[in-house]
Amino acid sequence: MEDDTPMDFSAPAEITEHAMKPPEATSVQRPQPTNVTVTMDEGGDIAVPDFKGKTMREVADTCMRLGLNPVLVGSSLALQQTPAAGSKVRRGAKIRVEFGTPPVHAGKVH
């Protein structure tokens, strides 16, 4: 059953309708991003100690033990601090303590 019909290979090939269509894009299902909220427990609130009258070493040691970041200004003994004693702060909070010579109070003379 051979077909002995001669073919003209120099003629342009027939372009079918299928060949003219652009390739169809395949639909890829991508997972939708999900919103994730992460909360970190920073160890709760830390009560700031009263540093009045303490040495620089005592203040620094206490701050380090509590996880606070001391900012020490001056020398001698602690006179004032920010935030105030008893304030609640987070771990890593800066505690500014100013040092100096406490004023001398005149006592009563008998």
mmCIF file of C-alpha atoms in Angstrom:
data_model
loop_
_atom_site.group_PDB
_atom_site.id
_atom_site.type_symbol
_atom_site.label_atom_id
_atom_site.label_comp_id
_atom_site.label_asym_id
_atom_site.label_seq_id
_atom_site.Cartn_x
_atom_site.Cartn_y
_atom_site.Cartn_z
ATOM 1 C CA MET A 1 0.000 0.000 0.000
ATOM 2 C CA GLU A 2 2.602 2.476 -0.765
ATOM 3 C CA ASP A 3 1.645 5.854 -2.126
ATOM 4 C CA ASP A 4 3.814 6.567 -5.117
ATOM 5 C CA THR A 5 2.497 10.100 -5.578
ATOM 6 C CA PRO A 6 5.412 12.431 -6.130
ATOM 7 C CA MET A 7 5.779 15.232 -3.573
ATOM 8 C CA ASP A 8 7.185 18.672 -4.151
ATOM 9 C CA PHE A 9 9.502 19.359 -1.199
ATOM 10 C CA SER A 10 10.383 22.821 -2.450
ATOM 11 C CA ALA A 11 6.878 24.163 -1.737
ATOM 12 C CA PRO A 12 6.274 25.833 1.650
ATOM 13 C CA ALA A 13 4.853 23.513 4.230
ATOM 14 C CA GLU A 14 1.246 23.907 5.163
ATOM 15 C CA ILE A 15 0.786 25.704 8.454
ATOM 16 C CA THR A 16 -1.992 24.250 10.443
ATOM 17 C CA GLU A 17 -4.180 26.185 12.832
ATOM 18 C CA HIS A 18 -2.692 24.196 15.715
ATOM 19 C CA ALA A 19 0.844 25.280 14.797
ATOM 20 C CA MET A 20 -0.168 28.964 14.749
ATOM 21 C CA LYS A 21 -1.518 29.004 18.305
ATOM 22 C CA PRO A 22 0.915 30.191 20.953
ATOM 23 C CA PRO A 23 1.703 27.538 23.503
ATOM 24 C CA GLU A 24 -0.747 27.653 26.350
ATOM 25 C CA ALA A 25 0.644 28.703 29.671
ATOM 26 C CA THR A 26 0.313 26.016 32.220
ATOM 27 C CA SER A 27 -1.366 27.116 35.373
ATOM 28 C CA VAL A 28 0.854 26.523 38.377
ATOM 29 C CA GLN A 29 -0.820 26.635 41.755
ATOM 30 C CA ARG A 30 1.492 28.390 44.159
ATOM 31 C CA PRO A 31 0.819 28.227 47.858
ATOM 32 C CA GLN A 32 -0.459 31.484 49.265
ATOM 33 C CA PRO A 33 1.838 33.015 51.878
ATOM 34 C CA THR A 34 0.487 32.780 55.368
ATOM 35 C CA ASN A 35 0.822 35.525 57.930
ATOM 36 C CA VAL A 36 2.743 34.355 60.965
ATOM 37 C CA THR A 37 3.007 36.417 64.112
ATOM 38 C CA VAL A 38 5.886 35.659 66.437
ATOM 39 C CA THR A 39 5.848 36.998 69.963
ATOM 40 C CA MET A 40 8.864 36.944 72.197
ATOM 41 C CA ASP A 41 8.620 36.778 75.943
ATOM 42 C CA GLU A 42 11.299 39.141 77.166
ATOM 43 C CA GLY A 43 11.213 37.766 80.687
ATOM 44 C CA GLY A 44 8.537 40.056 82.089
ATOM 45 C CA ASP A 45 8.920 43.403 83.763
ATOM 46 C CA ILE A 46 11.921 44.124 85.944
ATOM 47 C CA ALA A 47 11.564 46.470 88.908
ATOM 48 C CA VAL A 48 14.377 49.030 88.924
ATOM 49 C CA PRO A 49 16.224 48.903 92.268
ATOM 50 C CA ASP A 50 16.943 51.989 94.379
ATOM 51 C CA PHE A 51 20.612 52.744 93.686
ATOM 52 C CA LYS A 52 20.860 55.842 95.913
ATOM 53 C CA GLY A 53 24.044 55.714 98.003
ATOM 54 C CA LYS A 54 25.480 52.695 96.107
ATOM 55 C CA THR A 55 28.947 52.563 94.535
ATOM 56 C CA MET A 56 29.478 52.337 90.801
ATOM 57 C CA ARG A 57 30.545 48.704 91.173
ATOM 58 C CA GLU A 58 27.401 47.829 93.153
ATOM 59 C CA VAL A 59 25.186 49.519 90.561
ATOM 60 C CA ALA A 60 26.960 47.864 87.632
ATOM 61 C CA ASP A 61 26.870 44.403 89.236
ATOM 62 C CA THR A 62 23.164 44.687 90.098
ATOM 63 C CA CYS A 63 22.280 45.920 86.598
ATOM 64 C CA MET A 64 24.220 43.111 84.930
ATOM 65 C CA ARG A 65 22.589 40.504 87.170
ATOM 66 C CA LEU A 66 19.114 41.837 86.283
ATOM 67 C CA GLY A 67 19.887 42.161 82.563
ATOM 68 C CA LEU A 68 19.773 45.959 82.557
ATOM 69 C CA ASN A 69 22.103 48.290 80.668
ATOM 70 C CA PRO A 70 23.698 50.769 83.112
ATOM 71 C CA VAL A 71 24.765 54.245 81.982
ATOM 72 C CA LEU A 72 27.020 55.528 84.750
ATOM 73 C CA VAL A 73 27.781 59.264 84.968
ATOM 74 C CA GLY A 74 30.168 60.871 87.444
ATOM 75 C CA SER A 75 31.971 59.245 90.372
ATOM 76 C CA SER A 76 31.625 58.457 94.079
ATOM 77 C CA LEU A 77 28.115 57.401 95.216
ATOM 78 C CA ALA A 78 24.790 57.215 93.349
ATOM 79 C CA LEU A 79 22.724 60.365 93.840
ATOM 80 C CA GLN A 80 19.882 59.991 91.317
ATOM 81 C CA GLN A 81 18.674 57.639 88.632
ATOM 82 C CA THR A 82 16.406 57.437 85.629
ATOM 83 C CA PRO A 83 14.023 55.622 85.525
ATOM 84 C CA ALA A 84 13.108 56.003 89.192
ATOM 85 C CA ALA A 85 13.410 53.156 91.684
ATOM 86 C CA GLY A 86 10.428 50.814 91.480
ATOM 87 C CA SER A 87 9.721 51.562 87.802
ATOM 88 C CA LYS A 88 9.047 48.527 85.615
ATOM 89 C CA VAL A 89 11.369 48.083 82.610
ATOM 90 C CA ARG A 90 12.183 45.369 80.088
ATOM 91 C CA ARG A 91 15.382 43.346 79.998
ATOM 92 C CA GLY A 92 18.116 45.393 78.282
ATOM 93 C CA ALA A 93 16.637 48.770 79.272
ATOM 94 C CA LYS A 94 19.095 51.619 79.886
ATOM 95 C CA ILE A 95 19.322 52.787 83.482
ATOM 96 C CA ARG A 96 21.065 56.151 83.903
ATOM 97 C CA VAL A 97 22.661 56.618 87.312
ATOM 98 C CA GLU A 98 24.378 59.870 88.261
ATOM 99 C CA PHE A 99 27.130 59.749 90.872
ATOM 100 C CA GLY A 100 28.640 62.441 93.067
ATOM 101 C CA THR A 101 29.459 63.366 96.615
ATOM 102 C CA PRO A 102 26.357 63.416 98.787
ATOM 103 C CA PRO A 103 25.757 66.715 100.578
ATOM 104 C CA VAL A 104 26.832 66.797 104.210
ATOM 105 C CA HIS A 105 23.981 67.582 106.620
ATOM 106 C CA ALA A 106 24.881 69.631 109.684
ATOM 107 C CA GLY A 107 23.964 67.740 112.805
ATOM 108 C CA LYS A 108 22.545 69.222 115.974
ATOM 109 C CA VAL A 109 25.162 70.269 118.498
ATOM 110 C CA HIS A 110 24.303 69.791 122.158
#
